[in-house]
Amino acid sequence: MSVRTRFAPSPTGLLHLGNVRAAAFNWLFTRSLGGVFILRIEDTDVERNVEGGEKAILEDLHWLGLDWDEGPGVSGSHGPYRQSERSALYASEVTRLVDSGGAYPCFCPEGAADREGVSAEEVTHQYSGFCRGLDSAERNARLVAGEPHAIRFSVPRDQSEVAIQDEVFGSISFPTNDIDDFIICRTDGRVTYNFGVVVDDIGMGITHVIRGVGHLSNTPKQVLLFDAMGADRPVFAHLPTVLGPDGRKLAKREGATSVQEMKAQGYPPGAVLNYVSLLGWSHPEEKEILSNEELVASMSLDRVGRSDCQLDPDKFRWVSAQHLAQESLEGLVDHVAPFIDRDRFRSVGENLSAVIDTLRTRLSTYTDINDHLGLLFPEDEVHAGALRKKVGADPEVTTTLTAVRDRLQALERWEEETLGAAIREAGILAGVKGADLFHPLRRVLIGSEKGPDLGKILASLGMEEGIRRIDQALS
Ligand code: GLU
C-alpha cells in the first residue's frame, strides 16, 4: 500500500513554525517512503479565512521546498482539494450516514459544544441525546414540516470506550460517555470540522494522519466516524506540543514566528526545515545539521518523542549559521545580495563576492550582513577619515604605509593572494613585520587592529578605495 498523507492548513492566518512543522513531518515522512503528499485547504470557516490566506500558504510551502503531489495548482484524481469546493460530497455523505442509522436530525438549538475550536475541556454541557430518542413518526413529521435541524452523529453507546493507537503517544482510550452525539452538519447545511476531515481523509485515501497533538482530542470522534462510514482508520501520529521561547504554550495563531518573517529575516529555507524537524524528532546518530536529502533519508515516526519541545531562537540561529557555512560563495552572494541595505551601504558594489567572503563567518542569517558591512564600509566616513590621518601621523607608520602603497599600486591583479604577498614584501622593504606591519595597516583600512585577513579586506575594498584610504592616512 502506498503512503498518502496530507497537510491541511486553514487559510486563517500566516503559516508559522507550529504548522510548518506539521507540513514538514508529513512531507519528509512521505518522501522517505516514496508516497503521495497532498495539500488540502480547509477553508470552510468563512468568517475566519483571511484575504490572500491560501496564496500565502502556497507561496510559503514553495519557498520551503515542500512540494505537493496533489492539491491546489497541481490537481490529482481525489479532488477538489479545497473544502469549500466539496460541499456536494459532504452532503451526500451526511445523507448516507443518516440513511444507515449512523446519524439523525436534531431539532434542538445548537450549543457551544458543537463549534470547532471549542476543546473538550471547555465544553460545559453535553447534548442530552433528546432527538436521538424521537420516534420515527415524529421525526418524519417535523422534517416534512421543514423544521430547521442539524445532523448529529449517533455515538455508539454499546461500547464503553474508543481506543486509538497513536504512533507517537501509544494506545489511548477515551470513555465513550465523554463524547456526546456531536453535530456533523449544522442547521445551515455546513458540515463541522471533524466530519469534513474524515470525509476528506477517506475520499483522498489518506493512510497516515500526522498533525499536532492539539488534535488528539478530536481523534476519538474522528475514528468513530471512520468506523461508522465503513472505512479503514488511517495511522495516526500526533506530534508533541511546541512551546514558545518563554515556555508557554505557543498560541495557535498569535505570537509565533511566521514563515514570512523567517524569510524576511534571512533564514535559508533549508535551515527552517532542519530546525522544525528537530522539534520532536531526532536523528538516529543525533546529527543536528541536516540537508533536505539527509532529513528525507533519516525521517521515521518511531523517532518522534512525546515530550513538549520549546522554541529556542539561539539554536535556530545556530542551525541557520551552519547552513550558511555550507553554502558555496557563489550561492551565498546570490542569497545575501537582496538583503543588503543599499541606503546605508552605498559603496558596496563590484567586489561583493570578496566582501561576502570576508564577512561570511560572521553571518547566521542573510540579513546579518547589515550588522557587519560597517566594518568594511564605515557609515561615518568623516570620523573614519580622521582616524586614518591620526594613524598616519606617526613617522614610522608613514614609512610602512608608503612601502605598502607602492607595492599595491604596482600589482597587476588585485586579489586576496597577491595582496597578501604584496603586503609582506612591503614589510620586508620597510623593515617591519608581524603586528608592527599588520596593526597600523588594519587601523587605516578598517579602524581596528583586529579583524579579517588584510588580503581579504583589500580585495573587498577594491583597488581604488584601498589606495584612497592609505593615501588619506598619509596626507
Ligand atoms: N485544518 C486543521 C488545522 O489547521 C488541520 C486538521 C488536521 O490536520 O486534521 O489545524
XYZ file of C-alpha atoms and ligand atoms in Angstrom:
485
model
C 0.000 0.000 0.000
C 1.432 3.313 -0.947
C 1.579 6.023 1.666
C -0.736 9.001 1.228
C -0.503 11.912 3.634
C -1.948 15.371 3.763
C -1.183 18.778 5.150
C -4.470 20.510 5.825
C -3.983 24.148 6.762
C -6.803 26.611 7.211
C -6.206 29.923 5.454
C -6.921 31.824 8.651
C -3.511 33.439 9.077
C 0.152 33.115 8.260
C 1.943 29.783 8.359
C 4.061 29.704 11.483
C 6.644 27.354 12.959
C 3.999 25.117 14.526
C 2.096 24.359 11.346
C 5.224 24.324 9.226
C 6.393 21.506 11.444
C 3.245 19.512 10.649
C 3.802 20.162 6.934
C 7.480 19.253 7.203
C 6.928 15.970 9.046
C 4.250 14.897 6.581
C 6.424 15.813 3.624
C 9.615 14.231 4.969
C 7.836 11.066 6.034
C 6.082 10.766 2.672
C 9.192 11.480 0.629
C 11.158 8.965 2.699
C 8.712 6.261 1.616
C 8.049 7.432 -1.936
C 4.414 8.197 -1.124
C 1.969 10.898 -2.177
C 1.805 14.183 -0.279
C -1.463 16.080 -0.565
C -2.240 19.695 0.190
C -5.804 20.283 1.283
C -7.117 23.723 2.089
C -9.579 23.676 4.991
C -11.356 26.891 4.170
C -14.870 26.214 5.379
C -14.687 28.543 8.357
C -15.535 31.510 6.165
C -15.557 34.085 8.963
C -12.012 33.225 9.964
C -10.480 32.959 6.491
C -8.172 35.845 5.703
C -7.840 37.539 2.340
C -4.938 36.039 0.396
C -4.509 33.345 3.053
C -4.382 30.437 0.645
C -2.000 32.210 -1.719
C 0.372 32.937 1.154
C 0.307 29.297 2.260
C 1.149 28.079 -1.230
C 3.984 30.598 -1.513
C 5.413 29.659 1.856
C 5.341 25.949 1.034
C 7.002 26.619 -2.323
C 9.682 28.658 -0.613
C 10.317 25.871 1.877
C 10.592 23.358 -0.959
C 7.642 21.332 0.343
C 6.107 20.352 -2.973
C 2.801 18.528 -3.077
C 1.715 15.794 -5.457
C -1.999 16.557 -5.301
C -3.678 19.780 -4.321
C -4.323 23.336 -5.482
C -2.401 24.192 -8.618
C -1.376 20.566 -9.190
C -4.742 18.746 -9.278
C -4.975 14.954 -8.905
C -7.670 12.315 -9.025
C -9.007 12.794 -5.483
C -10.037 16.453 -5.700
C -11.292 19.025 -5.328
C -8.677 19.921 -2.746
C -10.410 22.918 -1.188
C -13.060 22.052 1.342
C -15.199 24.927 0.090
C -15.493 23.061 -3.209
C -16.516 19.764 -1.620
C -19.960 20.687 -0.227
C -21.857 18.312 -2.517
C -19.670 15.414 -1.407
C -20.250 16.236 2.242
C -23.990 16.483 1.719
C -24.175 13.062 0.139
C -22.060 11.537 2.911
C -24.342 13.105 5.532
C -27.356 11.573 3.806
C -25.638 8.206 3.568
C -24.823 8.240 7.272
C -28.374 9.252 8.227
C -29.810 6.537 5.988
C -27.591 3.905 7.558
C -28.723 4.958 11.037
C -25.352 6.418 11.998
C -26.695 9.951 12.360
C -30.016 11.663 12.993
C -31.664 15.059 12.598
C -31.727 17.162 15.732
C -34.203 19.983 16.137
C -32.726 21.366 19.372
C -30.809 24.700 19.249
C -27.091 24.260 18.559
C -24.859 24.742 21.581
C -21.324 25.816 22.292
C -20.138 22.241 22.476
C -20.518 21.849 18.759
C -18.411 24.668 17.463
C -14.995 23.993 16.031
C -12.206 25.280 18.215
C -14.019 24.569 21.461
C -11.879 21.987 23.197
C -13.267 19.119 25.212
C -12.229 20.837 28.459
C -14.204 23.922 27.584
C -17.381 22.011 26.948
C -19.549 22.593 29.927
C -22.534 20.635 28.802
C -23.132 17.616 26.692
C -26.020 17.156 24.388
C -28.692 15.084 26.090
C -29.417 12.967 23.049
C -33.041 14.090 23.132
C -33.678 13.924 19.388
C -31.990 10.541 19.138
C -34.949 9.212 21.081
C -37.639 10.717 18.846
C -39.839 8.112 17.264
C -39.698 7.946 13.518
C -43.226 9.281 13.035
C -42.489 12.485 14.924
C -39.098 12.854 13.276
C -40.586 12.495 9.809
C -43.415 14.866 10.579
C -41.007 17.562 11.715
C -38.796 17.009 8.687
C -41.750 17.209 6.351
C -42.848 20.412 8.094
C -39.439 21.852 7.200
C -38.375 22.422 10.783
C -34.746 23.639 10.923
C -32.414 20.951 12.137
C -28.802 19.959 12.458
C -27.497 16.424 11.962
C -25.893 14.675 14.903
C -23.726 11.610 14.907
C -25.057 8.653 16.890
C -22.169 7.791 19.138
C -22.315 4.015 19.625
C -23.487 3.567 23.210
C -22.804 -0.161 23.246
C -19.060 0.359 23.564
C -17.654 1.850 26.749
C -14.568 3.345 25.222
C -12.959 4.439 21.998
C -9.451 3.017 21.767
C -6.970 4.593 19.436
C -3.482 3.562 18.571
C -1.161 6.504 18.039
C 2.302 6.026 16.541
C 3.737 8.555 18.985
C 1.500 8.543 22.034
C 0.749 4.821 22.031
C -2.647 3.337 22.842
C -5.112 5.733 24.395
C -8.701 5.130 25.391
C -11.412 7.725 25.657
C -14.601 6.886 27.577
C -17.492 6.920 25.144
C -19.609 8.596 27.821
C -17.459 11.714 27.488
C -18.391 12.023 23.833
C -21.819 13.408 23.167
C -23.735 12.986 19.942
C -21.792 15.724 18.200
C -23.105 17.710 15.285
C -21.744 16.716 11.894
C -23.853 19.108 9.840
C -25.093 22.453 11.094
C -28.585 23.839 10.645
C -27.282 25.989 7.779
C -26.034 22.881 5.956
C -22.320 23.363 6.615
C -20.525 20.314 7.924
C -18.379 20.543 11.026
C -14.621 20.202 11.169
C -14.497 16.592 12.390
C -16.903 15.367 9.761
C -15.293 17.235 6.852
C -11.839 15.981 7.803
C -12.971 12.367 7.929
C -14.904 12.530 4.660
C -11.828 14.057 3.040
C -9.347 11.660 4.595
C -11.444 8.733 3.381
C -12.073 10.250 -0.035
C -8.433 11.134 -0.525
C -7.237 7.700 0.578
C -5.129 9.108 3.417
C -3.093 6.363 5.063
C -1.288 8.437 7.715
C -2.579 11.435 9.638
C 0.378 13.359 11.053
C -0.520 16.528 12.953
C -0.043 18.417 16.191
C -1.071 16.802 19.468
C -3.668 19.556 19.827
C -5.806 17.437 17.521
C -5.515 14.302 19.669
C -8.738 15.224 21.461
C -10.582 15.236 18.101
C -9.281 11.802 17.206
C -11.838 9.657 19.099
C -14.682 11.430 17.303
C -12.909 11.014 14.014
C -12.228 7.294 14.466
C -15.882 6.741 15.369
C -16.767 8.401 12.072
C -14.279 6.251 10.146
C -15.836 3.178 11.728
C -19.405 4.300 11.103
C -18.649 5.093 7.493
C -17.144 1.656 6.973
C -13.657 2.932 6.202
C -10.301 1.751 7.496
C -8.810 4.056 10.085
C -5.598 5.723 8.968
C -2.460 5.504 11.069
C -2.402 8.438 13.471
C 0.795 10.145 14.593
C 0.434 13.196 16.800
C 3.435 15.476 17.158
C 4.334 16.836 20.599
C 3.436 20.314 21.775
C 5.635 23.202 20.689
C 6.168 25.751 23.448
C 7.259 29.310 22.822
C 10.712 30.519 23.931
C 9.096 31.639 27.195
C 7.987 28.076 27.921
C 4.369 28.998 27.422
C 2.090 27.273 25.002
C 2.538 28.697 21.555
C -0.701 30.434 20.761
C -2.118 28.766 17.695
C -2.350 31.922 15.692
C -0.509 34.598 17.601
C 2.967 35.152 18.899
C 4.573 32.561 16.674
C 7.207 33.325 14.095
C 5.687 33.131 10.647
C 7.421 31.732 7.594
C 7.222 35.183 6.037
C 9.100 36.683 8.964
C 11.756 33.973 8.803
C 12.147 34.658 5.111
C 12.394 38.403 5.722
C 14.932 37.802 8.477
C 17.120 35.955 6.003
C 16.877 32.376 7.208
C 17.566 29.901 4.405
C 14.604 27.572 3.759
C 16.779 24.505 4.361
C 17.600 25.794 7.841
C 13.928 26.334 8.647
C 13.121 22.778 7.573
C 16.107 21.449 9.509
C 15.165 23.354 12.643
C 11.468 22.393 12.664
C 12.371 18.756 12.046
C 14.209 18.789 15.375
C 11.028 19.859 17.170
C 10.031 16.437 18.416
C 12.271 14.233 16.299
C 15.929 13.316 16.484
C 18.351 11.804 14.028
C 19.421 8.202 14.814
C 23.001 9.426 15.300
C 21.879 12.651 16.952
C 23.129 14.669 13.990
C 21.628 18.130 14.129
C 22.664 19.762 10.896
C 20.884 18.018 8.077
C 20.152 18.855 4.476
C 16.700 18.178 2.997
C 18.067 14.993 1.434
C 19.535 13.799 4.737
C 16.269 14.557 6.507
C 14.301 12.593 3.939
C 16.733 9.694 4.247
C 16.536 9.533 8.033
C 12.974 10.589 8.921
C 10.855 7.983 10.677
C 7.894 8.240 13.022
C 9.463 5.929 15.590
C 11.974 8.624 16.486
C 9.272 11.175 17.273
C 9.070 11.802 21.025
C 6.201 12.763 23.282
C 7.830 15.477 25.373
C 6.970 19.088 24.763
C 9.573 20.937 22.759
C 10.489 24.544 23.241
C 11.403 27.023 20.554
C 14.949 28.238 21.026
C 15.801 31.272 18.877
C 19.538 30.883 19.595
C 19.505 27.314 18.400
C 17.555 28.333 15.306
C 20.239 30.934 14.533
C 22.938 28.362 15.127
C 21.309 25.894 12.736
C 20.974 28.674 10.196
C 24.644 29.650 10.608
C 25.687 26.060 9.877
C 23.602 26.056 6.720
C 25.143 29.342 5.593
C 28.603 27.959 6.280
C 27.903 25.087 3.902
C 26.834 27.319 1.025
C 29.180 27.925 -1.875
C 30.469 31.500 -2.071
C 28.568 31.971 -5.304
C 25.307 30.812 -3.765
C 25.825 32.895 -0.658
C 26.469 36.032 -2.712
C 23.206 35.490 -4.607
C 21.274 34.960 -1.400
C 22.804 37.795 0.618
C 22.742 40.466 -2.114
C 18.994 41.230 -1.922
C 19.267 41.782 1.834
C 21.941 44.477 1.702
C 20.643 47.810 2.939
C 21.744 49.931 -0.016
C 20.807 53.175 1.681
C 23.260 52.514 4.464
C 25.960 50.870 2.395
C 26.051 52.668 -0.940
C 29.674 51.895 -1.699
C 29.289 48.107 -1.642
C 29.477 47.229 -5.287
C 31.751 45.416 -7.663
C 33.615 43.428 -5.046
C 30.555 41.851 -3.473
C 31.952 38.358 -3.756
C 35.120 39.351 -1.854
C 33.021 41.274 0.687
C 30.845 38.243 1.413
C 33.896 36.005 1.543
C 35.427 38.332 4.139
C 32.326 38.520 6.314
C 30.710 35.117 5.826
C 31.923 33.541 9.062
C 30.091 36.273 10.974
C 26.679 35.554 9.459
C 23.921 33.432 10.947
C 21.261 34.729 8.571
C 21.421 36.644 5.297
C 20.224 39.884 6.893
C 23.093 39.740 9.377
C 25.216 41.189 6.593
C 23.936 44.634 7.569
C 25.373 44.219 11.070
C 28.846 43.643 9.641
C 29.201 45.695 6.485
C 30.079 48.699 8.633
C 33.373 47.003 9.388
C 34.463 47.440 5.782
C 32.290 50.399 4.842
C 32.014 52.789 7.796
C 28.793 54.734 7.866
C 30.543 57.716 9.451
C 33.180 58.377 6.793
C 34.262 61.702 8.340
C 35.161 60.026 11.607
C 36.865 57.152 9.804
C 38.932 59.620 7.735
C 40.077 61.485 10.860
C 41.161 58.216 12.429
C 43.208 57.270 9.370
C 45.042 60.593 9.481
C 45.811 60.101 13.160
C 47.346 56.670 12.480
C 49.356 58.038 9.549
C 50.774 60.860 11.660
C 53.322 58.517 13.221
C 56.597 58.746 11.145
C 57.334 55.004 11.445
C 53.882 54.141 10.246
C 54.305 56.556 7.344
C 57.296 54.577 6.093
C 55.377 51.303 6.309
C 52.263 52.696 4.661
C 54.268 54.264 1.852
C 56.005 50.963 1.131
C 52.677 49.124 1.167
C 51.031 51.660 -1.099
C 53.856 51.429 -3.626
C 53.703 47.643 -3.759
C 49.919 47.655 -4.046
C 49.942 50.172 -6.858
C 52.358 48.013 -8.791
C 50.037 44.989 -8.645
C 48.588 43.661 -11.830
C 45.943 41.518 -10.190
C 44.043 42.841 -7.162
C 43.276 39.525 -5.476
C 43.463 38.175 -1.967
C 46.647 36.119 -2.520
C 48.593 38.719 -4.487
C 47.533 41.383 -1.987
C 48.769 39.351 0.974
C 52.108 38.740 -0.731
C 52.481 42.429 -1.653
C 51.985 43.467 1.978
C 54.619 41.038 3.211
C 57.082 42.251 0.574
C 56.413 45.842 1.577
C 57.081 44.852 5.182
C 60.487 43.456 4.234
C 61.337 46.652 2.368
C 60.242 48.827 5.280
C 61.889 46.555 7.837
C 58.688 45.732 9.771
C 56.768 42.533 10.270
C 54.016 40.960 12.358
C 51.958 43.325 14.496
C 54.110 46.337 13.548
C 53.132 45.768 9.936
C 49.583 44.496 10.232
C 48.130 46.587 13.072
C 48.627 50.078 11.650
C 47.526 48.856 8.243
C 44.307 47.364 9.618
C 43.653 50.521 11.626
C 43.969 52.572 8.474
C 41.792 50.242 6.429
C 39.050 49.298 8.899
C 39.689 51.403 12.020
C 40.670 48.425 14.173
C 43.826 46.386 14.823
C 41.949 43.148 14.821
C 39.734 41.858 12.072
C 39.766 39.896 8.869
C 42.871 38.993 6.924
C 44.381 42.043 5.190
C 44.317 40.397 1.776
C 40.574 39.802 2.211
C 39.965 43.365 3.403
C 41.785 44.901 0.444
C 40.089 42.551 -2.020
C 36.731 43.632 -0.555
C 37.507 47.333 -0.816
C 38.880 47.193 -4.345
C 41.985 48.957 -5.587
C 40.685 52.491 -5.747
C 39.155 52.526 -2.270
C 42.055 50.609 -0.701
C 44.658 53.046 -2.033
C 42.423 56.008 -1.176
C 42.293 55.002 2.493
C 46.060 54.605 2.699
C 46.621 57.913 0.913
C 44.256 59.578 3.322
C 46.373 58.329 6.226
C 49.484 59.656 4.524
C 48.008 63.054 3.678
N -7.197 22.372 9.496
C -6.631 21.864 10.697
C -5.657 22.872 11.292
O -5.262 23.814 10.619
C -5.861 20.576 10.464
C -6.725 19.397 10.629
C -5.985 18.070 10.612
O -4.764 18.028 10.370
O -6.651 17.074 10.843
O -5.298 22.748 12.430
